[in-house]
Coordinates of C-alpha atoms in Angstrom, one line a residue:
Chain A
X236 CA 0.0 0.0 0.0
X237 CA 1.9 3.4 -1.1
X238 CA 0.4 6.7 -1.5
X239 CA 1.9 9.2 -4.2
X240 CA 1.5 13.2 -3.5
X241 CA 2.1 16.6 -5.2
X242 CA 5.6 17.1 -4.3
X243 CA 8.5 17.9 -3.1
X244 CA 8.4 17.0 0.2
X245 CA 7.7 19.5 3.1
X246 CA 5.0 20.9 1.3
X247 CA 0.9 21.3 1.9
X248 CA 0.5 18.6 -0.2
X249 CA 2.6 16.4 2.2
X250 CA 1.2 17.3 5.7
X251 CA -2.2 16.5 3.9
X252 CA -1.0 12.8 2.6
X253 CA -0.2 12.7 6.5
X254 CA -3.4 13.9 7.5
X255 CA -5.6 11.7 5.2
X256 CA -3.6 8.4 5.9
X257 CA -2.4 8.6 10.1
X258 CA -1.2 5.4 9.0
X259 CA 2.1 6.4 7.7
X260 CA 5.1 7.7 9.0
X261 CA 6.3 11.5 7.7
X262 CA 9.6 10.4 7.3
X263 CA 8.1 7.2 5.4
X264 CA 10.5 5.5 2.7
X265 CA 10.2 4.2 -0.5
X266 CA 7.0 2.3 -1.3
X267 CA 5.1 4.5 1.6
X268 CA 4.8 7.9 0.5
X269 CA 6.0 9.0 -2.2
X270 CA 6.4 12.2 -3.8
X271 CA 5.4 12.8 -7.6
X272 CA 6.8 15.8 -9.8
X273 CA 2.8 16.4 -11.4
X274 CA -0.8 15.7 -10.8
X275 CA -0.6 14.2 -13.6
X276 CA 1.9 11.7 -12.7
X277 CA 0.6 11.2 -9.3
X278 CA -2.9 10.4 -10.7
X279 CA -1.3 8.1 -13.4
X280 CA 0.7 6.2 -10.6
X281 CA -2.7 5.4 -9.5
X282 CA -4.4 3.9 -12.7
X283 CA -1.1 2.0 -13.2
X284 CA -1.2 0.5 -10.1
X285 CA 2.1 1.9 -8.6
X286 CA 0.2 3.5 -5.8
X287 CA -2.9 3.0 -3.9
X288 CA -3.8 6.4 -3.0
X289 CA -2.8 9.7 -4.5
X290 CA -3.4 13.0 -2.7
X291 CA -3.6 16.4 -4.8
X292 CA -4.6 20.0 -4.0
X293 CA -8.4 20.4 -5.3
X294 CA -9.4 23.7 -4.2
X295 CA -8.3 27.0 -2.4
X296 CA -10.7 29.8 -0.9
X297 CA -8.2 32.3 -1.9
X298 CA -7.2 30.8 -5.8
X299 CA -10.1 28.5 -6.0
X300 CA -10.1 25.0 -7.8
X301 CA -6.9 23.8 -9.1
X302 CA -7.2 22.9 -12.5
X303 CA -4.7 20.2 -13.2
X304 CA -6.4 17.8 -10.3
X305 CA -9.5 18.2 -12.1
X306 CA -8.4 17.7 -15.4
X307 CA -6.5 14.5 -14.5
X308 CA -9.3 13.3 -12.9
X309 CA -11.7 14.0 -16.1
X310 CA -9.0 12.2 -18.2
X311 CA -9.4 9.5 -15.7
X312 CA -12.6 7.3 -15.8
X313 CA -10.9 4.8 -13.8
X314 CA -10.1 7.1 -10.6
X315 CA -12.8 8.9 -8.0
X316 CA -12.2 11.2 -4.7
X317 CA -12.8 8.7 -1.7
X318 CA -11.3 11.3 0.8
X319 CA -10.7 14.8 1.2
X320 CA -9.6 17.3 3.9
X321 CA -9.1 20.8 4.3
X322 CA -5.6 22.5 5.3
X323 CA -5.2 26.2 6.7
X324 CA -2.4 27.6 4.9
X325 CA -0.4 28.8 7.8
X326 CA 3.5 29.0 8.6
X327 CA 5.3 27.9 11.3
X328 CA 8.8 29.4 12.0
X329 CA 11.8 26.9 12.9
X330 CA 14.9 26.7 14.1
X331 CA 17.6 23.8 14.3
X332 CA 19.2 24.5 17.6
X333 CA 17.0 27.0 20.0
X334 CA 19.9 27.8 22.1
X335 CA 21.6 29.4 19.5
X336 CA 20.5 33.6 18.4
X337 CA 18.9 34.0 15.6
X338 CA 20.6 36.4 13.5
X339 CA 18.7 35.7 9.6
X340 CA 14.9 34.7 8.9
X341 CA 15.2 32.3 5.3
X342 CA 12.0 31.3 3.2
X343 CA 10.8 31.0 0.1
X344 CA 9.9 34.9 -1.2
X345 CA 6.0 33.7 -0.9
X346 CA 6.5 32.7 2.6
X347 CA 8.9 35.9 3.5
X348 CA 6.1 38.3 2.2
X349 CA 3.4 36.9 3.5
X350 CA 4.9 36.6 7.2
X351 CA 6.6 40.6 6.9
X352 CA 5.0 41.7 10.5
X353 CA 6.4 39.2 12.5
X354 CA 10.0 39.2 10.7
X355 CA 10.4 43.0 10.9
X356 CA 9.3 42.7 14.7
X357 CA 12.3 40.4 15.3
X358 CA 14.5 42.7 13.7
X359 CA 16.0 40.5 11.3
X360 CA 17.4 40.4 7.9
X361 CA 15.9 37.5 5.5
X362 CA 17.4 35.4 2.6
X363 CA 15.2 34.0 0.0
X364 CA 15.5 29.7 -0.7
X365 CA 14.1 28.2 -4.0
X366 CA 11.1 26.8 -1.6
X367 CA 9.6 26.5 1.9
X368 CA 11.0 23.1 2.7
X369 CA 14.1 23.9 1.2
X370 CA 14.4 27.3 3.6
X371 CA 14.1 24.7 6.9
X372 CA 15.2 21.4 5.3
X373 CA 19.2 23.2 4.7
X374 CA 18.7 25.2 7.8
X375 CA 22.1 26.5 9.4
X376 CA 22.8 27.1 12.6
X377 CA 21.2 30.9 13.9
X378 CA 19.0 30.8 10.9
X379 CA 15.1 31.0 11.6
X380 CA 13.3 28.9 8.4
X381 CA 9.6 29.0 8.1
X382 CA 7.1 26.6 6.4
X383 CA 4.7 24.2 6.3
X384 CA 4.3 22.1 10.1
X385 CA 5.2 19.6 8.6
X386 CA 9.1 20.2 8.0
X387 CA 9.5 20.4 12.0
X388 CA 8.8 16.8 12.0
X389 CA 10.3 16.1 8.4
X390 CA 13.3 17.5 9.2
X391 CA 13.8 17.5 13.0
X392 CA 13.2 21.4 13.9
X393 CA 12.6 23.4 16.8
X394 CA 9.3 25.3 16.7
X395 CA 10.1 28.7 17.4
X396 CA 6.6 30.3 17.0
X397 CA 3.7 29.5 15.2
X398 CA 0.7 30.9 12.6
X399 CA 3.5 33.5 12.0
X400 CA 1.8 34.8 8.5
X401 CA 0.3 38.3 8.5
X402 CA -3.3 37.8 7.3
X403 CA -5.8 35.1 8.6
X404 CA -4.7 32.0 6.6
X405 CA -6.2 31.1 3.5
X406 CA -7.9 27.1 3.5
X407 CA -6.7 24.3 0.9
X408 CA -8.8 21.3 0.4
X409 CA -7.0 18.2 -1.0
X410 CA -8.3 15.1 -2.3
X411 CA -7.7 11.2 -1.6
X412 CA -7.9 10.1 -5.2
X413 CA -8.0 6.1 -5.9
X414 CA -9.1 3.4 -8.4
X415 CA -12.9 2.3 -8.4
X416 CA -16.1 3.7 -8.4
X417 CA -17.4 6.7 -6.0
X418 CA -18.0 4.8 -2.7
X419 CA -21.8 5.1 -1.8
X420 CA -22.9 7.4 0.7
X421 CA -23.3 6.4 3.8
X422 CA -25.0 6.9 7.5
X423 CA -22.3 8.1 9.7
X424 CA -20.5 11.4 11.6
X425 CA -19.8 13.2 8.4
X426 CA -22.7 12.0 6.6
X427 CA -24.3 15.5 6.8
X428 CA -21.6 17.4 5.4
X429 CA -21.2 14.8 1.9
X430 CA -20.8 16.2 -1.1
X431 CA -20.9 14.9 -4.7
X432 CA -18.5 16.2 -7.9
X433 CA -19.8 15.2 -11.1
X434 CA -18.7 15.7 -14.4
X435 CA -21.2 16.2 -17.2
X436 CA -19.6 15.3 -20.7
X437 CA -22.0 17.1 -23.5
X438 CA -22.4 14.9 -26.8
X439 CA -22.4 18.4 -28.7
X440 CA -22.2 22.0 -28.3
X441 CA -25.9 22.8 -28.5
X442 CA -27.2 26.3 -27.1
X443 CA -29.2 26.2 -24.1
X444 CA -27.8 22.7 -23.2
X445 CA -26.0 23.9 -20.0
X446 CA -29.3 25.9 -18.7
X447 CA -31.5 22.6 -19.4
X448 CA -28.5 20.0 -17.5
X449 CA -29.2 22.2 -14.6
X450 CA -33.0 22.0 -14.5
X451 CA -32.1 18.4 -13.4
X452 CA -30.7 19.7 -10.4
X453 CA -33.5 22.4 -9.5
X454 CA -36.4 19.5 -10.1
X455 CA -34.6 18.1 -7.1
X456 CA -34.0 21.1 -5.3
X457 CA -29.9 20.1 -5.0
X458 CA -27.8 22.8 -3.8
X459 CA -24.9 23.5 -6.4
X460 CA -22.1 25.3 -4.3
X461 CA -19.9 25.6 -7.7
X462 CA -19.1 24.9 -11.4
X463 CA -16.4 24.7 -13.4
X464 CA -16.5 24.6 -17.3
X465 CA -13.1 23.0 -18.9
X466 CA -12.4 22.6 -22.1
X467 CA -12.1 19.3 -24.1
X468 CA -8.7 19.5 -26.1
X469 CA -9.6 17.2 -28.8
X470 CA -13.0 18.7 -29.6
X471 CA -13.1 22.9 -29.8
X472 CA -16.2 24.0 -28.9
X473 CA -17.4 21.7 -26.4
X474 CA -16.9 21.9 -22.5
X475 CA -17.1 20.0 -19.2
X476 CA -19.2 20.6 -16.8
X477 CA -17.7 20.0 -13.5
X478 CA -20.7 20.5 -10.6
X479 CA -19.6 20.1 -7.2
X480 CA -23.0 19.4 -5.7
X481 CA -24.1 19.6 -1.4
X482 CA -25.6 16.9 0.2
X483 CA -26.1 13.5 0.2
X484 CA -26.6 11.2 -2.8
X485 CA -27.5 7.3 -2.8
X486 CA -26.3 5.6 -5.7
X487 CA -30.0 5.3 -6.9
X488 CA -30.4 9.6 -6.7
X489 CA -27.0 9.4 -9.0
X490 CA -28.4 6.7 -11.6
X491 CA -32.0 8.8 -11.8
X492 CA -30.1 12.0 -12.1
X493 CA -27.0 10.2 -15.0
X494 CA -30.1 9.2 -17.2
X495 CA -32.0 12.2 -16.8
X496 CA -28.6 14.3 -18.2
X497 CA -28.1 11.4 -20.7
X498 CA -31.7 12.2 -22.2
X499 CA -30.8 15.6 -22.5
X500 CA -27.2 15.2 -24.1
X501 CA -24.8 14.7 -21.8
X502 CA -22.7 11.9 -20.6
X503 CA -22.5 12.0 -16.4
X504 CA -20.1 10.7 -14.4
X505 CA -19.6 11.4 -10.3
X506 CA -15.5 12.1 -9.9
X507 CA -15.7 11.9 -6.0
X508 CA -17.2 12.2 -2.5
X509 CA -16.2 15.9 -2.0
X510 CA -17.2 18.5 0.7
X511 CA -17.7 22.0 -0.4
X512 CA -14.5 24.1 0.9
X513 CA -16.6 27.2 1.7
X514 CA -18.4 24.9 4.5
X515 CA -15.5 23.0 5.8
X516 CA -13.4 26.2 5.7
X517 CA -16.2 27.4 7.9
X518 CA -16.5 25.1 10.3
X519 CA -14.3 25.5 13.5
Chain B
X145 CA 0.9 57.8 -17.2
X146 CA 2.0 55.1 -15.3
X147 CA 1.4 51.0 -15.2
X148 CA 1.8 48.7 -12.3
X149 CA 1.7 45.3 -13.0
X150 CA 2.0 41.8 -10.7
X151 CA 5.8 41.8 -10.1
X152 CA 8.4 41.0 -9.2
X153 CA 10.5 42.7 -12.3
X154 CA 11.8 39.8 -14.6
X155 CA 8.5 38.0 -14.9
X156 CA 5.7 36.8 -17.7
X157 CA 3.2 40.0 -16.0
X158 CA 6.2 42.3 -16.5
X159 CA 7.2 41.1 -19.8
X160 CA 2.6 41.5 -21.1
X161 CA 2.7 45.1 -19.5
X162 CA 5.5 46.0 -22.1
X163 CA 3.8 43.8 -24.8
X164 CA 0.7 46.0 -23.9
X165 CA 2.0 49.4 -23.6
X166 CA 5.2 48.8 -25.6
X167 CA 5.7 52.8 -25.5
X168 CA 7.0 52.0 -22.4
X169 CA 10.2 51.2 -22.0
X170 CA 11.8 47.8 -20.1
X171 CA 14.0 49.3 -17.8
X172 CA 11.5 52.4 -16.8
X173 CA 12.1 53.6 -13.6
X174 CA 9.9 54.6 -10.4
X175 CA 6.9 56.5 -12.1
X176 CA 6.5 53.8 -15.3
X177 CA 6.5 50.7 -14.6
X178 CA 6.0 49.8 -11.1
X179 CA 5.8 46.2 -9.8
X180 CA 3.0 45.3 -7.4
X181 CA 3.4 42.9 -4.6
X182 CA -0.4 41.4 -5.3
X183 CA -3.2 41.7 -7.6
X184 CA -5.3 43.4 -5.2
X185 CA -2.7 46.1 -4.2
X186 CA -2.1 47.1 -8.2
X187 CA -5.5 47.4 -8.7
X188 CA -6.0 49.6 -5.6
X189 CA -3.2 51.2 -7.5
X190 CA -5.3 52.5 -10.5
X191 CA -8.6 53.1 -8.3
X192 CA -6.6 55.4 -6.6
X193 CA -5.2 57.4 -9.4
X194 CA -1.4 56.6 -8.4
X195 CA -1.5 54.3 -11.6
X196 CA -3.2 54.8 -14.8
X197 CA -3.6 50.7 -15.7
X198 CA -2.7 47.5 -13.8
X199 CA -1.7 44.4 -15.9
X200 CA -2.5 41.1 -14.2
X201 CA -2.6 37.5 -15.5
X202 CA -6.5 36.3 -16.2
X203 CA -6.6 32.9 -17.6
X204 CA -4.3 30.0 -18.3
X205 CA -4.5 27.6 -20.9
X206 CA -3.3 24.7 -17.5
X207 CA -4.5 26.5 -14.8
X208 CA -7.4 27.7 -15.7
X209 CA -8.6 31.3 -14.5
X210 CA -6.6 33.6 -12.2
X211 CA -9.2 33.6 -9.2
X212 CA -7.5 36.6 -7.4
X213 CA -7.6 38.7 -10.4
X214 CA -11.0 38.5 -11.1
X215 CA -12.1 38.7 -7.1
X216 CA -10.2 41.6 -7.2
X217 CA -12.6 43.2 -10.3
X218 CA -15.6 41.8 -8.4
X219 CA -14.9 43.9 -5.7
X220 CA -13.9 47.6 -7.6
X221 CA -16.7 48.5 -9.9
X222 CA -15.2 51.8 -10.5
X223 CA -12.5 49.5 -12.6
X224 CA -13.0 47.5 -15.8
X225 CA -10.3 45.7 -18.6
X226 CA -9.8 47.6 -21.5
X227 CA -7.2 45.4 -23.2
X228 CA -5.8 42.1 -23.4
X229 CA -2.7 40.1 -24.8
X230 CA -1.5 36.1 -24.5
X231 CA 1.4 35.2 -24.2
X232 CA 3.5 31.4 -24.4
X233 CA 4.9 30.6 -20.9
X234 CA 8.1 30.0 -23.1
X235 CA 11.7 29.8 -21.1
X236 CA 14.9 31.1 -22.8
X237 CA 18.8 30.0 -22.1
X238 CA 20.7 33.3 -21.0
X239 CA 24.7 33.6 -20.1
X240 CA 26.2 37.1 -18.9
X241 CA 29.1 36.5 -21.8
X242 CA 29.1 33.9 -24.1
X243 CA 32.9 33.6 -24.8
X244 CA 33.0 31.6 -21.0
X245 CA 32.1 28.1 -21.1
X246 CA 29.3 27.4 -19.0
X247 CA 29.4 25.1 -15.9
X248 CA 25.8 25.2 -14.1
X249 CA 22.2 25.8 -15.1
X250 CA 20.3 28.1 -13.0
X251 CA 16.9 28.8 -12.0
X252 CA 13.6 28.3 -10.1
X253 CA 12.5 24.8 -9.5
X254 CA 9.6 24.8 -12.0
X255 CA 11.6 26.4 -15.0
X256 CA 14.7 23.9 -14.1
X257 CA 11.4 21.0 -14.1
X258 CA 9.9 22.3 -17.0
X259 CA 13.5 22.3 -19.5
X260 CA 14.8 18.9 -17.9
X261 CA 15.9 17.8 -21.6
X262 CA 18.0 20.7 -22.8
X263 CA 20.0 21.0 -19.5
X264 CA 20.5 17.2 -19.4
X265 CA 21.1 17.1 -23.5
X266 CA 24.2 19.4 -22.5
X267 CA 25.2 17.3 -19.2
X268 CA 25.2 20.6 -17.1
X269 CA 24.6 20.7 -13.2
X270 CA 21.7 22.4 -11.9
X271 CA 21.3 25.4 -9.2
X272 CA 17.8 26.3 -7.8
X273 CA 17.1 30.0 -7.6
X274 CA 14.3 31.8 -5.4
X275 CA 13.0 32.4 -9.1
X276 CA 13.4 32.5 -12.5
X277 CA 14.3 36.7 -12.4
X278 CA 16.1 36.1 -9.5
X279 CA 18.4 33.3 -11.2
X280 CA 18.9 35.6 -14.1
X281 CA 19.5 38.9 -12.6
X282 CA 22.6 37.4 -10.4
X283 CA 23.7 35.6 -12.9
X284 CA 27.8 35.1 -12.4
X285 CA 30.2 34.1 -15.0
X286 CA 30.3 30.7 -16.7
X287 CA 26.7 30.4 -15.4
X288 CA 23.2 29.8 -17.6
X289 CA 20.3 31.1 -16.1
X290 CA 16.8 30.3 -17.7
X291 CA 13.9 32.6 -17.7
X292 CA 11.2 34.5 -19.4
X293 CA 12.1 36.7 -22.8
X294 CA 12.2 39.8 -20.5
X295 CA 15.4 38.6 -18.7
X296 CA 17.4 39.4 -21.5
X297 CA 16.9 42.9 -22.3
X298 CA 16.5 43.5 -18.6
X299 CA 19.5 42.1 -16.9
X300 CA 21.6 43.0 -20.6
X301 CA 21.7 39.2 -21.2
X302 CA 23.0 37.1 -24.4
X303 CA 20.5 34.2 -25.1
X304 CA 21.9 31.5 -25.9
X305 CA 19.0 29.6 -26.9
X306 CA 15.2 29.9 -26.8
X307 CA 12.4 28.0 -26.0
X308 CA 14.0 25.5 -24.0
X309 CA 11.1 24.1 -22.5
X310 CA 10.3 20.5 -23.0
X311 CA 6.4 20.4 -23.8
X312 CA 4.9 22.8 -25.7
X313 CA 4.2 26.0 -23.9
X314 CA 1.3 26.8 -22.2
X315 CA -0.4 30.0 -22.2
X316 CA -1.3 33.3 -20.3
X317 CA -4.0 36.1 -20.5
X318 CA -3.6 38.9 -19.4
X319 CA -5.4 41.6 -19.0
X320 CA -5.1 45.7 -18.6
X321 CA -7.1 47.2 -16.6
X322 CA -8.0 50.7 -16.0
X323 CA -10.5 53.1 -14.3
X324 CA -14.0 53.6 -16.3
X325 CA -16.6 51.7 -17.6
X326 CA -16.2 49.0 -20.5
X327 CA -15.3 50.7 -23.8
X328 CA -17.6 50.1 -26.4
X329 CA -17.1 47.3 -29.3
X330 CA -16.0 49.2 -32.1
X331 CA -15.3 48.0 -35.7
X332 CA -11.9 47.3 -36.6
X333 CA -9.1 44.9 -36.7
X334 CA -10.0 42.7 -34.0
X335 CA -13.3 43.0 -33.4
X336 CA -13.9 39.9 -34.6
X337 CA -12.5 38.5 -31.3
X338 CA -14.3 40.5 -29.4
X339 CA -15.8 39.2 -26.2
X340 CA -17.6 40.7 -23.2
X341 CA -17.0 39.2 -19.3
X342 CA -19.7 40.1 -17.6
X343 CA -20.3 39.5 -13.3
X344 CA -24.1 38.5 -12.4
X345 CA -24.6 39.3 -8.7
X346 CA -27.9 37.6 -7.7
X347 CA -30.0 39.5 -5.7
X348 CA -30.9 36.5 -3.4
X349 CA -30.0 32.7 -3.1
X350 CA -33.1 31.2 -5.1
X351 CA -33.2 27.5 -6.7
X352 CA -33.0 27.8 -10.7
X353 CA -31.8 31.2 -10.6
X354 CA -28.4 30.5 -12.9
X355 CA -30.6 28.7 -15.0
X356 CA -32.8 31.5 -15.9
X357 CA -29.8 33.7 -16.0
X358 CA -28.6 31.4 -18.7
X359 CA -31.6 31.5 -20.7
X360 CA -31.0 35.4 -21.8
X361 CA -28.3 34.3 -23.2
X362 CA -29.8 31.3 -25.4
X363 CA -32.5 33.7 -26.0
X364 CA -30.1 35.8 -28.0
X365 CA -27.6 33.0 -29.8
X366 CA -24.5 34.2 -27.8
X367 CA -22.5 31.7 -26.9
X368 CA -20.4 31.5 -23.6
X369 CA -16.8 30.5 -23.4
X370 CA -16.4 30.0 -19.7
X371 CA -18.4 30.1 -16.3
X372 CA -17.1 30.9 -13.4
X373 CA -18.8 31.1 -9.8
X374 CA -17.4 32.8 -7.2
X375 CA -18.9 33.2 -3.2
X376 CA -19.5 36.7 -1.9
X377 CA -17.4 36.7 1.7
X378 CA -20.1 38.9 3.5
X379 CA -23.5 36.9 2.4
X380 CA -23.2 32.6 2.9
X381 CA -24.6 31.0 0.2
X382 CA -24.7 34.2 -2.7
X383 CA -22.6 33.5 -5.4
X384 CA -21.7 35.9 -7.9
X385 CA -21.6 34.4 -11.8
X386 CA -18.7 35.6 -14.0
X387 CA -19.5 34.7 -17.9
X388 CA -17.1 34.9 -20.4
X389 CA -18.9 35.4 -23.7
X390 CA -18.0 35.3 -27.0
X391 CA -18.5 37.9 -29.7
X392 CA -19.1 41.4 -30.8
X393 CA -21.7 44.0 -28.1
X394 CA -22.9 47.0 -28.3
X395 CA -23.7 49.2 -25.6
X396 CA -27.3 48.4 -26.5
X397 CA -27.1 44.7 -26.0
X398 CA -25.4 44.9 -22.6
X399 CA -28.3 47.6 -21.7
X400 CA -30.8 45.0 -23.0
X401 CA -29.7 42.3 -21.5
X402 CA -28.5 43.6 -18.3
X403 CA -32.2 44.9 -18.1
X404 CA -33.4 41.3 -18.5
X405 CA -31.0 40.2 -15.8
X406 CA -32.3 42.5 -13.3
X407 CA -35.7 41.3 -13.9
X408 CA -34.7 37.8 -13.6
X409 CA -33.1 38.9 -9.7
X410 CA -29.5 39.5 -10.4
X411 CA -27.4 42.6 -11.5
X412 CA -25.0 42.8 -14.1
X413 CA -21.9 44.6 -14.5
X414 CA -19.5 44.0 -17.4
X415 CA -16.0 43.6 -16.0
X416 CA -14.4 44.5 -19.5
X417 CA -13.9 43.3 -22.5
X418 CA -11.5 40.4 -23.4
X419 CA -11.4 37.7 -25.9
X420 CA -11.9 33.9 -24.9
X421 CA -7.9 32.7 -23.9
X422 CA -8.7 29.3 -26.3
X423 CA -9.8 31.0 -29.2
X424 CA -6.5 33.5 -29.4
X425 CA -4.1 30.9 -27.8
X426 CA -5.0 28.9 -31.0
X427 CA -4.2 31.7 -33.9
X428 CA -0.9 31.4 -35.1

């Protein structure tokens, strides 16, 4: 059982393979968690069989879906969401050895800007890495590095302060992508709070076609929190549909609703059990 | 007259602010050509009156719409886009003096990912930068640094080669902004590209409202490129529709159908005009 992630290490992406799958250790070796260079990649790891599980950033409050995720999973028909959870997108500042004075703050420039208030209230220079982990994984001695939480485990630091960025931290949601079907939905703690992604495939670009897919919704009074239209690279002209729907569907509502969008011209097919980020975000 | 634009200097932004307003010149100093540290701060910029236009990226052919760009819109309706160009998020090979044999490749992470097969095709060692500008500005002697075009006539670079990237570009939008309302369509050389994006903010959250919305719009033949939904912060469960359509408007048809709009429970307000990224990324 390996998962694959959105690499490199010491990223978001990481602490949430972490957080969906307890099971595995951060420092984790080869055949456990490992890191791929694209979503692509990760997701094809997947189909192949390499991995079990991949995780991927799906959406942001602040930059909203990310498009690669979604894309791979439309290419996809094999793969569905199973999992997801939701990140904040704060920083943590480090150090390697607290006895030591800290005389130079190092991040990537993302990370430095978006943490200013409490750097410049320490009085201290900074130096710019090529990335987060690499600021705290190549830490030197009297040098503050700040990242994700997860490089204090990854890389054995000293937590010198934390939630050190300026503004209130933005939320990421990522997904726990696998082979087979979109599990059913089910009584049980979360069951309130399920979601449904589906992706409506159009067999041609006929106007109005989008405005009658979502009557199918509004006869059942189905709560769309968002949509995303993609286009199909092979065929100009014609788009995806991606609904991310709230609330819970049995595998009966998601057969009445496929062949009600099939009778209007438009292939269905549910990506994943998927929370809407706006209501996790919210939640405390 | 001056333009800010999404820095830092050295970027893809800085070099579609020159593309756009090539009267300006690379190297402008304070009062030109200023770099912003966020979309929402250059557009705050040109509310203001302390810049004249903003340039921002839109829309990307991988990643899909630039959410913070059009949030930012959303939220000044004193501002609208007035212009637009796309560029190919191309790389090109830069040395400080090409007489010196080189001995490292140089940049950020992603460009370094991105050209794996000319730096390994030369059987050069890599260096990561903070950034692609970054690895170009400080570029030292015997050293390649890879970056956008801009580098080179910015940091007085020789390229050595260009478009080292291993797939075929992807590409950016982006768009120039400026205080006022939408210009009007005029005939002329491209207004056969024209399009029109165009922010419905629903009066109230009411089942089947975006598919009524949708019907003005089959009602007249226009045909939409893109839909995006965003959530209003202040009101739970408001979303506000951004449309990208296609074609040629006057100011007659946005009166009409923002009249029909308003009717239906939401109001319109065309952001600016801009022409649908997958239509211009595909011209020659």
């Amino acid at each position: 059982m390996s998962v694959t992630y959105l690499g490199p290490s010491g990223t978001f992406t990481h602490q949430a393979a972490v957080a969906l799958r307890p099971d595995l250790r951060v420092d984790a070796g080869a055949g456990d968690l490992v890191p791929a260079t694209s979503a692509a990649d990760a997701l094809a790891a997947v189909e192949s069989g390499a991995a079990t599980y991949a995780v991927l950033p799906i959406d942001n409050s602040v930059n909203g879906v990310v498009v690669p995720t979604l894309d791979g999973l439309l290419l996809r028909p094999a793969l569905s969401i199973v999992d997801s959870v939701v990140l904040p997108i704060s920083f943590d500042a480090y150090t390697r050895d607290p006895t030591i004075e800290p005389h130079v703050v190092v991040s990537h420039p993302h990370g430095l800007a978006q943490c200013r208030t409490w750097i410049e209230a320490r009085g201290l220079p900074t130096r710019e890495a090529s990335s987060t982990a690499a600021a705290c994984r190549d830490l030197g001695p009297g040098e503050i590095g700040i990242g994700p939480r997860i490089c204090g485990s990854l890389y054995d630091l000293h937590a010198v302060a934390e939630a050190v960025e300026d503004n209130a931290a933005a939320y990421t949601q990522f997904a726990l992508v696998s082979a087979g079907p979109v599990p059913d939905a089910g009584p049980g703690p979360g069951a309130g709070d399920d979601g449904l992604l589906v992706g409506l495939f159009p067999d041609a670009n006929v106007p109005g076609l989008l405005r009658r897919l979502l009557g199918v919704l509004e006869d059942r009074g189905v709560n769309m929190t968002n949509l995303v239209t993609r286009p199909v690279p092979a065929t100009p002209g014609i788009f995806v549909f991606l609904l991310f729907l709230s609330g819970s569907f049995s595998a009966d509502d998601v057969e009445e609703m496929r062949a009600e969008w099939a009778h209007l011209g438009a292939s269905a097919r549910p990506l994943g059990r998927i929370s809407p980020l706006a209501r996790m975000a919210a939640r405390p």
